Every structure is written in structure tokens, then in C-alpha cells.
CSV table of C-alpha atoms in Angstrom, one decimal:
chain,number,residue,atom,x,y,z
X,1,UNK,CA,0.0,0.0,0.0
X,2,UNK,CA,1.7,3.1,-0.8
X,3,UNK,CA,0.4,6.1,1.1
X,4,UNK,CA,0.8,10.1,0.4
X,5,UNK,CA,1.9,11.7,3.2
X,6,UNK,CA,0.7,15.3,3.2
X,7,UNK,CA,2.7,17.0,6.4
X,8,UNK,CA,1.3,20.9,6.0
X,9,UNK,CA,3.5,23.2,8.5
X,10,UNK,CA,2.8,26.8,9.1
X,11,UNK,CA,5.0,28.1,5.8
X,12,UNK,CA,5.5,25.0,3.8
X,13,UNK,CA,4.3,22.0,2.2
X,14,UNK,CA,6.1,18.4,2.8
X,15,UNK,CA,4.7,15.7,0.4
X,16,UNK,CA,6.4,12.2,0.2
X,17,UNK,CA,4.8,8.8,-1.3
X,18,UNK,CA,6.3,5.9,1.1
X,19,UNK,CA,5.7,2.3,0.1
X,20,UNK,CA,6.4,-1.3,1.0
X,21,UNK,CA,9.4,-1.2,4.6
X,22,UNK,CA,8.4,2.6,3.9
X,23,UNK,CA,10.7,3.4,1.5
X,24,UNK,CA,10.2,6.7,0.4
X,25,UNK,CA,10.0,6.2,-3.3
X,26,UNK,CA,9.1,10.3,-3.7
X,27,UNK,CA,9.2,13.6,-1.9
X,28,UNK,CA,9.6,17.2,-2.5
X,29,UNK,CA,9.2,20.1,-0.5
X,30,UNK,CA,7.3,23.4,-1.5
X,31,UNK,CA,8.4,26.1,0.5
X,32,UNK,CA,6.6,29.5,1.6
X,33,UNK,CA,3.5,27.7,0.6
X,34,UNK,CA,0.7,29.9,0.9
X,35,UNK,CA,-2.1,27.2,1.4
X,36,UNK,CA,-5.5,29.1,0.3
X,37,UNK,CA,-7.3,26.9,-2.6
X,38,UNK,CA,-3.7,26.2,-4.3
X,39,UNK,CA,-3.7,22.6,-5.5
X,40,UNK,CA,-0.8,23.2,-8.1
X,41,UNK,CA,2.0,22.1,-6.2
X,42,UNK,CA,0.3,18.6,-5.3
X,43,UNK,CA,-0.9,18.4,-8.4
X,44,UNK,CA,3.1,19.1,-10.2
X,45,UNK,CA,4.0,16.4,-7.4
X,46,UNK,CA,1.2,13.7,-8.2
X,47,UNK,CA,2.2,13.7,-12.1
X,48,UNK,CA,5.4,12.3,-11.3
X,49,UNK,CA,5.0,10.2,-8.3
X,50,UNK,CA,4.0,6.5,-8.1
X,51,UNK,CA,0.1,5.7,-7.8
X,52,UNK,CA,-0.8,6.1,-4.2
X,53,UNK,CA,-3.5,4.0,-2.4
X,54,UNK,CA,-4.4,6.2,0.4
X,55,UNK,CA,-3.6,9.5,1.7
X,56,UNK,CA,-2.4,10.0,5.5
X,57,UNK,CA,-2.5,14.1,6.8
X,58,UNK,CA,-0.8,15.4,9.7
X,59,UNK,CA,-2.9,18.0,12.3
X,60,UNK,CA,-1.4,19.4,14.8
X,61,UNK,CA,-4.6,19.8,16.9
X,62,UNK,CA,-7.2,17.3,17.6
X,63,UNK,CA,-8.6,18.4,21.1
X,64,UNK,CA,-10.6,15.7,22.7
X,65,UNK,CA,-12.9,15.1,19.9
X,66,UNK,CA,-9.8,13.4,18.1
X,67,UNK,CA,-8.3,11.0,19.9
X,68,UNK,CA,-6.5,8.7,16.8
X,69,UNK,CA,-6.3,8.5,13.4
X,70,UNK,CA,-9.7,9.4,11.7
X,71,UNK,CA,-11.0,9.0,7.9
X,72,UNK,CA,-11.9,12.4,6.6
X,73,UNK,CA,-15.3,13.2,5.9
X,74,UNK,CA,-16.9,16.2,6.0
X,75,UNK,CA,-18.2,16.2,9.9
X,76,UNK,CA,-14.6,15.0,10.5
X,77,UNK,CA,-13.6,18.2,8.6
X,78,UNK,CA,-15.4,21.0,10.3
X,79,UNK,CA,-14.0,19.3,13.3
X,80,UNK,CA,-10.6,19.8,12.2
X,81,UNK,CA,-12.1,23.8,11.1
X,82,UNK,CA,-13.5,24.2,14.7
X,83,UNK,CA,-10.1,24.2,16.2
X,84,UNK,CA,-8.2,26.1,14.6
X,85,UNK,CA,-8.3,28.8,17.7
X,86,UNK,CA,-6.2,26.5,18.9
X,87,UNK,CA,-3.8,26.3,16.5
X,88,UNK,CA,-4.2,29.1,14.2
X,89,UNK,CA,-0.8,28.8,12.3
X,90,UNK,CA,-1.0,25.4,11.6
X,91,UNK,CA,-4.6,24.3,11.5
X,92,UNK,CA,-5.5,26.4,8.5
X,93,UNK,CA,-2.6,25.1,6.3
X,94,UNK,CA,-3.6,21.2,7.2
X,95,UNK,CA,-7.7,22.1,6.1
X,96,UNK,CA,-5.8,23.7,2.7
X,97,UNK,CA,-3.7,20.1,2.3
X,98,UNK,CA,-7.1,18.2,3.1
X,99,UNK,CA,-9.0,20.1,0.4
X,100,UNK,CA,-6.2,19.9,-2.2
X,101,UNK,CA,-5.7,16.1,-1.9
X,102,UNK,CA,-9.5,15.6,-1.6
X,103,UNK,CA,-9.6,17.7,-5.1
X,104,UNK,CA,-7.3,15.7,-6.6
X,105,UNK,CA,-7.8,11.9,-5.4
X,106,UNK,CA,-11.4,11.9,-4.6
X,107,UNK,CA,-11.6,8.1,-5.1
X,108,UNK,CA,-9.2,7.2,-2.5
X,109,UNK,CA,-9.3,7.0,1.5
X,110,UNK,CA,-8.3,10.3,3.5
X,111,UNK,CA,-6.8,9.7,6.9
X,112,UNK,CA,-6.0,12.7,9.3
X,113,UNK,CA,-3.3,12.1,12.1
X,114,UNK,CA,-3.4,13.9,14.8
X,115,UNK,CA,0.1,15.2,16.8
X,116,UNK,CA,-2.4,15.8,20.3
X,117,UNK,CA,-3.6,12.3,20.2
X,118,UNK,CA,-0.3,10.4,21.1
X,119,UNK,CA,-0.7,12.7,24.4
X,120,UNK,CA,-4.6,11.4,25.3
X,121,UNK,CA,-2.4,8.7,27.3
X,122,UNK,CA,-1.5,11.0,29.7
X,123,UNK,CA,-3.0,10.7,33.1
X,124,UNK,CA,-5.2,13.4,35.0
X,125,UNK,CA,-2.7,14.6,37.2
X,126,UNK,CA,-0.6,15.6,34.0
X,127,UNK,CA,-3.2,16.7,31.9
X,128,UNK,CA,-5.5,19.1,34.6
X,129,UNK,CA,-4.9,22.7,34.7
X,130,UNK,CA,-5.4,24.0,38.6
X,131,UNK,CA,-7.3,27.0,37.7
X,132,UNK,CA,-11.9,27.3,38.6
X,133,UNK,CA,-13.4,23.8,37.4
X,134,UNK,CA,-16.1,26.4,36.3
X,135,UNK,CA,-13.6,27.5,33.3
X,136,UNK,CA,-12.3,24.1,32.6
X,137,UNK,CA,-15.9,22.8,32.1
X,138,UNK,CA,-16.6,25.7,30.0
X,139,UNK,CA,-13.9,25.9,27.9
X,140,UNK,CA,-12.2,22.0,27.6
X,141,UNK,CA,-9.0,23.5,29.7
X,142,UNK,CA,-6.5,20.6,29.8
X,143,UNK,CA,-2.9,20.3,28.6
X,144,UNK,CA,-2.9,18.2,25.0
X,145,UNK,CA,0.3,18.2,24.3
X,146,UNK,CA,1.7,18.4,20.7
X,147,UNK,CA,4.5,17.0,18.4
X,148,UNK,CA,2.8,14.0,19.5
X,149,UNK,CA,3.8,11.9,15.9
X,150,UNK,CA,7.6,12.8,16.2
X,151,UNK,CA,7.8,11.4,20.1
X,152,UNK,CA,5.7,8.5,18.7
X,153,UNK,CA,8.1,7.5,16.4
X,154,UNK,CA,10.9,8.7,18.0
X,155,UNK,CA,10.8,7.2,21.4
X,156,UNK,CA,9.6,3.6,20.1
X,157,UNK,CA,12.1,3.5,17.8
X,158,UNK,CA,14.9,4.7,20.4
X,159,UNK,CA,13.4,1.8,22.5
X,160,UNK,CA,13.9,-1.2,19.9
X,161,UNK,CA,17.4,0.4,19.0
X,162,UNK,CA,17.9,-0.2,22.7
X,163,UNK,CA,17.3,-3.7,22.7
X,164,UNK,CA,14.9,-2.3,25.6
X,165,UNK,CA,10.8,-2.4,24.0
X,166,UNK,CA,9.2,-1.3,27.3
X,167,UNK,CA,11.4,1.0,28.2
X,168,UNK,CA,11.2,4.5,29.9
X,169,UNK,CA,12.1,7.4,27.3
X,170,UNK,CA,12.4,10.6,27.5
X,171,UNK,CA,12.6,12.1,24.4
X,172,UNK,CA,13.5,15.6,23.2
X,173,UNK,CA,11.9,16.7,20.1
X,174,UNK,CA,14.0,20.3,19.0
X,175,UNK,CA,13.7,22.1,16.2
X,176,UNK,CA,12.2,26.1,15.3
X,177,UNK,CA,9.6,24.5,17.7
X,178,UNK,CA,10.5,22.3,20.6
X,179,UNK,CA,9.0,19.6,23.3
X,180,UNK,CA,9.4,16.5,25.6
X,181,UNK,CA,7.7,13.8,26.1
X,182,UNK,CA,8.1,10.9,28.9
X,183,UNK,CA,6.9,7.6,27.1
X,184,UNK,CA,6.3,4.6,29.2
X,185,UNK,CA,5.8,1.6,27.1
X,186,UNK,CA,5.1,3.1,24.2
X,187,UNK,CA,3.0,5.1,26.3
X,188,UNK,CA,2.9,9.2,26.8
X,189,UNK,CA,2.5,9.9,30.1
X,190,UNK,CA,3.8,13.4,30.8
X,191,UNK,CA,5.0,16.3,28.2
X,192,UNK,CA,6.2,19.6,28.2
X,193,UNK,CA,3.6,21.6,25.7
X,194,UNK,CA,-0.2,22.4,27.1
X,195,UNK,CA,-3.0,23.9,26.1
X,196,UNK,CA,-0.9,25.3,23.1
X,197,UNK,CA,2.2,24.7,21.5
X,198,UNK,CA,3.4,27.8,23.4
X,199,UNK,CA,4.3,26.5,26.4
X,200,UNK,CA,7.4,24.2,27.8
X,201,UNK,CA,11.0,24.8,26.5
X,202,UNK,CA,12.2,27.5,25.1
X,203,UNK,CA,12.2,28.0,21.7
X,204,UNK,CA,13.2,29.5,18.3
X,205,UNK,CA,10.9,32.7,18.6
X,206,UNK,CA,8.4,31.1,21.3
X,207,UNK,CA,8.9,31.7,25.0
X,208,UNK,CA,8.2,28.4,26.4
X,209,UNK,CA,6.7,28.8,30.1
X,210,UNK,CA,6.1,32.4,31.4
X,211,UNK,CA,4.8,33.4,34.2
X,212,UNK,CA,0.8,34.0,34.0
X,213,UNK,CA,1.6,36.7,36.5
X,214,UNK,CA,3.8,38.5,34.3
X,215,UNK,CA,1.6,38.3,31.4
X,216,UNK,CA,-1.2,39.8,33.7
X,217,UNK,CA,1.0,42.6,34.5
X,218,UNK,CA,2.5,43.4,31.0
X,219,UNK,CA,-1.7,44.1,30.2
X,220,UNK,CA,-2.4,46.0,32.6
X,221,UNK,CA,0.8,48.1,31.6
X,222,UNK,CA,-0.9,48.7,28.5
X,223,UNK,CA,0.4,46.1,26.4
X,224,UNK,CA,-2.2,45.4,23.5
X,225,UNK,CA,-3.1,41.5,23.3
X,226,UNK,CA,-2.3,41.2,19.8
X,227,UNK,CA,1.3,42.6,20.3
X,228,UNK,CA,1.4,40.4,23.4
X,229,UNK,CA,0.5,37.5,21.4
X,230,UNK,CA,2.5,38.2,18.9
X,231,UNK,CA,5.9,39.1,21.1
X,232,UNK,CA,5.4,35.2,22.6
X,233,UNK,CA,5.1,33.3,19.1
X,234,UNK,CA,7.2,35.4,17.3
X,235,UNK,CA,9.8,37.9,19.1
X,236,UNK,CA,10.2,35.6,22.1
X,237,UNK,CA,12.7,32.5,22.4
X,238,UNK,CA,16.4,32.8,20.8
X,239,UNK,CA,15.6,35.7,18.6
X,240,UNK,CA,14.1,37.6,22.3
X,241,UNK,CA,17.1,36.5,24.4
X,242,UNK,CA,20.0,37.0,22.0
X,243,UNK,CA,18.5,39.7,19.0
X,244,UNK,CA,20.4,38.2,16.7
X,245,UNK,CA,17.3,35.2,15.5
X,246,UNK,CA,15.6,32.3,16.1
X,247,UNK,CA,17.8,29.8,14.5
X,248,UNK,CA,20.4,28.1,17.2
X,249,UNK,CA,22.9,27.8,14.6
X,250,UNK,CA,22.9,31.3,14.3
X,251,UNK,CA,23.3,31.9,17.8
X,252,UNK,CA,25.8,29.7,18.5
X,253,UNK,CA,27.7,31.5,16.1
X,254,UNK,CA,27.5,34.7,17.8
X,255,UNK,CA,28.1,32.9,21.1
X,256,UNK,CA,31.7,32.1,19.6
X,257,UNK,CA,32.0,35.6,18.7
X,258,UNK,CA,31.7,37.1,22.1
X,259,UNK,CA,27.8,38.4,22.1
X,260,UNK,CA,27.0,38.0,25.6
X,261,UNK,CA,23.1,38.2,24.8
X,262,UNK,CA,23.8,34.7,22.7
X,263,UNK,CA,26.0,33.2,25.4
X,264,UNK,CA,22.7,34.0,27.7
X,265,UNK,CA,20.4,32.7,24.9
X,266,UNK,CA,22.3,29.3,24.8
X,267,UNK,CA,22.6,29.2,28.8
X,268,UNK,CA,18.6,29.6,29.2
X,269,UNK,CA,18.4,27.3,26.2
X,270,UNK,CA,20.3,24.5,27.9
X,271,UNK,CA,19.0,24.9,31.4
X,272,UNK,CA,15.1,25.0,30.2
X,273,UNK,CA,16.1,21.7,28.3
X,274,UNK,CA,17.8,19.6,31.5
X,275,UNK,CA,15.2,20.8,33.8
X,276,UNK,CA,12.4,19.6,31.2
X,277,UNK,CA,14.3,16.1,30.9
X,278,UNK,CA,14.7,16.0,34.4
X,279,UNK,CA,11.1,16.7,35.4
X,280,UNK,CA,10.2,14.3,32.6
X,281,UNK,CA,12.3,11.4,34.2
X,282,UNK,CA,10.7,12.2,37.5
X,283,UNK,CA,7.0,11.3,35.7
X,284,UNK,CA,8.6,8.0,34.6
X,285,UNK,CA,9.7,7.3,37.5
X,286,UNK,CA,13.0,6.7,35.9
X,287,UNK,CA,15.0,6.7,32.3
X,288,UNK,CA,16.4,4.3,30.4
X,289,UNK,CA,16.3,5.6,27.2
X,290,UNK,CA,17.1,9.6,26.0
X,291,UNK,CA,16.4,10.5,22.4
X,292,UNK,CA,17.5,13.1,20.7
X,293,UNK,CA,15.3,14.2,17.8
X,294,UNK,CA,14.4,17.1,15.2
X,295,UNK,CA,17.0,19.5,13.2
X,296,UNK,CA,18.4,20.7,16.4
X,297,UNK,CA,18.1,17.5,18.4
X,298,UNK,CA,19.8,15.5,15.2
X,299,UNK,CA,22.8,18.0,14.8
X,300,UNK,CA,23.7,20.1,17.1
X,301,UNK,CA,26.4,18.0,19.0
X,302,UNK,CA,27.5,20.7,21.2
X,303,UNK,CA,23.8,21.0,22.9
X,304,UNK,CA,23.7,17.5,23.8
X,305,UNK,CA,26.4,17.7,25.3
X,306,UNK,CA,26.1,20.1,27.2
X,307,UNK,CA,22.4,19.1,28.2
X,308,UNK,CA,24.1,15.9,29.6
X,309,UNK,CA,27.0,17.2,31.0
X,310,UNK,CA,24.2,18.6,33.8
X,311,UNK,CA,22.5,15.2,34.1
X,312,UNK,CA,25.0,12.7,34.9
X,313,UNK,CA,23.0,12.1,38.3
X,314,UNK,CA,20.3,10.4,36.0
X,315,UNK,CA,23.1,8.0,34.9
X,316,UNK,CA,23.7,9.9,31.0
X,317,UNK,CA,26.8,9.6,30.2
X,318,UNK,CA,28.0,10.4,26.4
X,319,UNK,CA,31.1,8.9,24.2
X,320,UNK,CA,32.8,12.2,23.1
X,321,UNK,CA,33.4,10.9,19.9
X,322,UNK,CA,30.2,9.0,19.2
X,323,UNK,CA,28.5,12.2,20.1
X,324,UNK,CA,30.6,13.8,17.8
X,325,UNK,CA,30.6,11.7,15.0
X,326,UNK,CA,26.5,11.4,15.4
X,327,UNK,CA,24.8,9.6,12.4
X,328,UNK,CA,21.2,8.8,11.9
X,329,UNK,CA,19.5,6.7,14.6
X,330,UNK,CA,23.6,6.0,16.5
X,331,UNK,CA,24.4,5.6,20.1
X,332,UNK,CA,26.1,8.4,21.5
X,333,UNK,CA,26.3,7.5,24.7
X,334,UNK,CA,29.4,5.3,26.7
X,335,UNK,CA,29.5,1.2,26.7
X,336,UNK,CA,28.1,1.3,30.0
X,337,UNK,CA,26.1,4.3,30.5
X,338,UNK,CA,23.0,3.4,32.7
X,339,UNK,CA,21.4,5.5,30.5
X,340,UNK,CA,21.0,4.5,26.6
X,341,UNK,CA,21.3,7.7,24.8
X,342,UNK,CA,20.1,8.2,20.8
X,343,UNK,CA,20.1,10.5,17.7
X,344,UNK,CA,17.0,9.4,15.6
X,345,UNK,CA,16.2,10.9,12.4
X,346,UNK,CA,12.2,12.4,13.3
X,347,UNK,CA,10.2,10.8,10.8
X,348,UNK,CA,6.8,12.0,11.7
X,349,UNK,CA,5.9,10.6,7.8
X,350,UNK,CA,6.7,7.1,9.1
X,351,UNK,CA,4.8,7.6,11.9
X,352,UNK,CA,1.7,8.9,9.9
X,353,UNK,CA,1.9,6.2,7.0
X,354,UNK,CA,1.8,3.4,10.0
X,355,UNK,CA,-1.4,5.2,11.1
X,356,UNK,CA,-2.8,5.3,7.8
X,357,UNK,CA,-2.2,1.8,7.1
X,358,UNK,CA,-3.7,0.5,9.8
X,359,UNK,CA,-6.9,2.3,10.2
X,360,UNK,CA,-7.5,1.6,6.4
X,361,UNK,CA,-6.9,-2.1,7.0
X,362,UNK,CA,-9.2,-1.9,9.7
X,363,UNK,CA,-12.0,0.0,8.1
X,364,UNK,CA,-11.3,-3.0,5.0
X,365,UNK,CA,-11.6,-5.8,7.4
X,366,UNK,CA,-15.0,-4.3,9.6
X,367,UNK,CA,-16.6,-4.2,6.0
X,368,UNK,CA,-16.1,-7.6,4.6
């Protein structure tokens, strides 16, 4: 069965056609994609991939209607429209991939994956906000947690590289946006992102956890909600801390030039990330497995180290040159290390295709 992945993010358009062992047998990426009613760049794609079978989406919001994959329909789709308050940079540009492969393959199955349901695991105690039950009732207030199909992937196939299937992970997806996830058995059971994609770590131009008090304070100052809401997605992270952006690599570059705001960006950075894995491991009880994944998590061999440098009490201990030398899905930690410590490649695609597959075969088999 060879499924089109369609994995809409807030500026671009991934597409890849992954068959049989999911081999990817065509991709292409259409950057500063605009979304609206374009179909063209699907269409250019389609004309020279291989037939597909079925068509898998990524969402980055499901709420608690969505709790797994789910064939697209039109109910299903309003659904997926109703929340895009939620997640009103990405939720838009998935609906604009939906209708475009809907246009253009209207005779096959449409599956949308959702990056909150891998989270739906999580107990109460991880997943209740303390504020008035009053407003929770009113307004569904919970922590869903997001990049749910990289930590999927991720942190199960961290576990079998392992040797270890059951095993406690922590895993660390970092990019432009960034989260952790403790996984339990294959399990989410704690993360780092809430109620929006906002909250956690720090990242590239998001703030990561803030103090509601502060935010309060800064409105009552006179700060206008759409410049505060803006400042937090957008002017906030890396680029807020050091001025200089919101990419790390760009920052670390300044670091090593002798911009003190950098060297404080990259300090924050680092500290936010071992106190997330920390508080991570104390959910699990535990760690036996830490995965690094995403752009930054894959190649930025400097900020692992340093991440584990501060959490040798866990038992992480990295190989200097393994970490180094870091390939695709290697061990970078020491022959010995209580602690089993990985670089996977995220492959939220795989992830989604597996979904696909499944649910489709299921669907097949309830109808015969």
C-alpha cells in the first residue's frame, strides 16, 4: 500500500509517497507555501510520483474530539475547522492540504493524524490545569500536548534500537519549535507543551513557560493583546534573548564571537532543556532511554552535550566521539552508561503512514 503523506506546516508544504518497509520512493518540499485553494504544487508532485493507495494528513490539533487517526469526511472536517483557535498557524494550512488532496484523489481514503492524540495517554494529574473547574468545564481547559507523531516515532524506535521495548524514554523533540515527552511503554505519560504549542521549552521565537503573572501585568501596563500574542510566538525564544534570530545555529555563532546576549540565549536554552528532561524522568519514575530528535536535536552535538553534562546524576553519560561523529538513529552514549542515549532521524511521515495503514486495513476488514 503506498500512502501520500501530506505534512502541512505553518510556511510550507512536505509531500512524500512511502511504500512497502516505507521506503520513500518520492518527496519534495514546496516552501513559503501559501495554502489558500492552491492545488498546483500537489498536483506538479502527483504527475510524477508513483500511484498512491491512500492519503495520510498530519494535524497538529485534535482536542478531545480526536483522539486517533480518523477518515476524513466532511463532519470530520469541520471538526478539524473548529479548532483552529487553537492552532491558528498550523490548523489552517492542514484544512488547505485536506482540500487539495480531496480535489485531486477523490476516489481514495483520507486519513488525518493527529500530533495531540499520542498525548490522550497521559494521566489526570498531568493533563489538569489548577485554575476554577467552572472554566475548565466551560472551555475544555487541559494540557494536550503536541508534536505527539515525532515522540511516537521517535521514542519507540529509540526503545527497539535499545534492545529495551518497554522502556522508559524521554525524548526531546528540538527544532524552530521544541517539546518532551516521557513515554512509558510506548506510552505518553507526561509532556512539556499544554493547552498550546506555546508552552514548555524555550524555543526558536516562542517563549516556552512564562509566568501567568507576568503576562497579567504586562496588560495592565498597556500592552495590546495582539502585540502580546504576537511578542510570545514570534519575538520571544532565541531571537528575544540574544537579537540576533531564532535559529540556534545562528546563535551559537555569535556565542563564539563574544555576544553576551547569545551566550545567555544558549545558557537559558540549555538549562530549560535539562530541567524539562529532568522533570520528565521524575513522571517515569526513571529513564532508560534519551532521544534526541528534530533539526536541532539531530545535529547540534554541542547541545547535547552540554544538556548531559548537567544530568549525569540520571546516569547519562555520552562517548565524546560517538556524540561527535552522530549519524542517523547511533548511540552516543558510553559502553556502560546506565542510560542508553540516541540521535533518531524524526520521521513523523513514518509515523503517519503506519497510522494510515492501519486504520485503512481496519476500516477494509470491519466491512467484509
Amino acid at each position: 500500500m503506498n500512502v501520500l503523506v501530506v505534512n502541512a506546516g505553518s510556511s510550507s508544504l512536505k509531500l512524500r509517497v512511502l511504500g512497502e518497509d516505507d521506503a520513500v520512493l518520492a518527496e519534495t518540499t514546496v516552501e513559503r507555501w501559501s495554502g489558500g485553494d492552491e492545488t498546483g504544487p500537489l498536483q506538479d508532485f502527483l504527475g510524477d510520483a508513483p500511484a498512491v493507495d491512500v492519503v495520510g494528513h498530519r494535524v497538529v490539533h485534535g482536542g478531545s474530539a480526536f483522539t486517533g487517526a480518523t477518515v476524513i469526511d466532511d463532519d470530520v472536517r469541520a471538526g478539524v475547522e473548529a479548532l483552529t483557535g487553537l492552532a491558528p498557524l498550523h490548523q489552517p494550512r492542514a484544512l488547505a492540504g485536506i482540500d487539495a488532496a480531496r480535489r485531486l484523489l477523490p476516489g481514495l481514503p483520507q486519513v488525518a493524524c493527529f500530533d495531540t492524540a499520542f498525548h490522550t495517554t497521559m494521566p489526570a494529574a498531568a493533563t489538569t490545569y489548577a485554575v476554577p473547574a467552572a472554566w475548565r468545564r466551560k472551555w475544555d481547559l487541559r494540557r494536550y500536548g503536541f508534536h505527539g507523531l515525532s515522540h511516537a516515532y521517535a521514542s519507540r524506535h529509540a526503545a527497539a534500537l535499545a534492545g529495551r521495548p518497554g522502556a522508559r524514554v524521554v525524548s526531546c523533540h528540538l527544532g524552530s519549535g521544541a517539546s518532551l515527552a516521557a513515554v512509558a511503554g510506548g506510552r505518553s505519560v507526561d509532556t512539556t507543551m499544554g493547552f498550546t504549542p506555546l508552552a514548555g521549552l524555550v524555543m526558536g521565537t516562542r517563549s516556552g513557560d512564562v509566568d501567568p503573572g507576568l503576562l497579567i501585568w504586562l496588560q495592565r501596563a498597556g500592552l495590546a493583546l495582539d502585540d502580546l500574542e504576537d511578542g510570545l510566538e514570534h519575538r520571544s525564544g532565541l531571537a528575544g534573548l540574544s537579537e540576533v534570530g531564532g535559529d540556534l545555529r545562528d546563535v551559537r555563532k555569535a556565542a563564539d564571537d563574544g555576544d553576551e546576549r547569545a551566550v545567555l540565549a544558549l545558557q537559558v536554552y540549555v538549562h530549560r532543556l535539562r530541567q524539562g528532561i529532568a522533570a520528565m524522568t521524575a513522571s517515569l519514575g526513571g529513564i532508560d532511554v534519551l532521544v534526541f530528535t528534530g533539526g536541532v536535536g539531530e545535529h547540534d552535538a554541542v547541545l547535547r552535550a552540554e544538556t548531559a553534562e548537567g544530568l549525569a546524576f540520571l546516569g547519562i553519560d555520552l562517548d565524546t566521539g560517538r556524540n561527535t561523529e552522530a549519524a542517523a538513529d547511533g548511540r552516543v552514549s558510553r559502553d556502560g552508561s546506565a542510560v542508553d542515549v540516541r540521535v533518531v532521524e524524526a520521521r513523523e511521515d513514518v509515523e503517519i503512514a503506519a497510522q494510515t495503514r492501519a486504520l485503512v486495513n481496519d476500516t477494509d476488514r470491519r466491512k467484509r
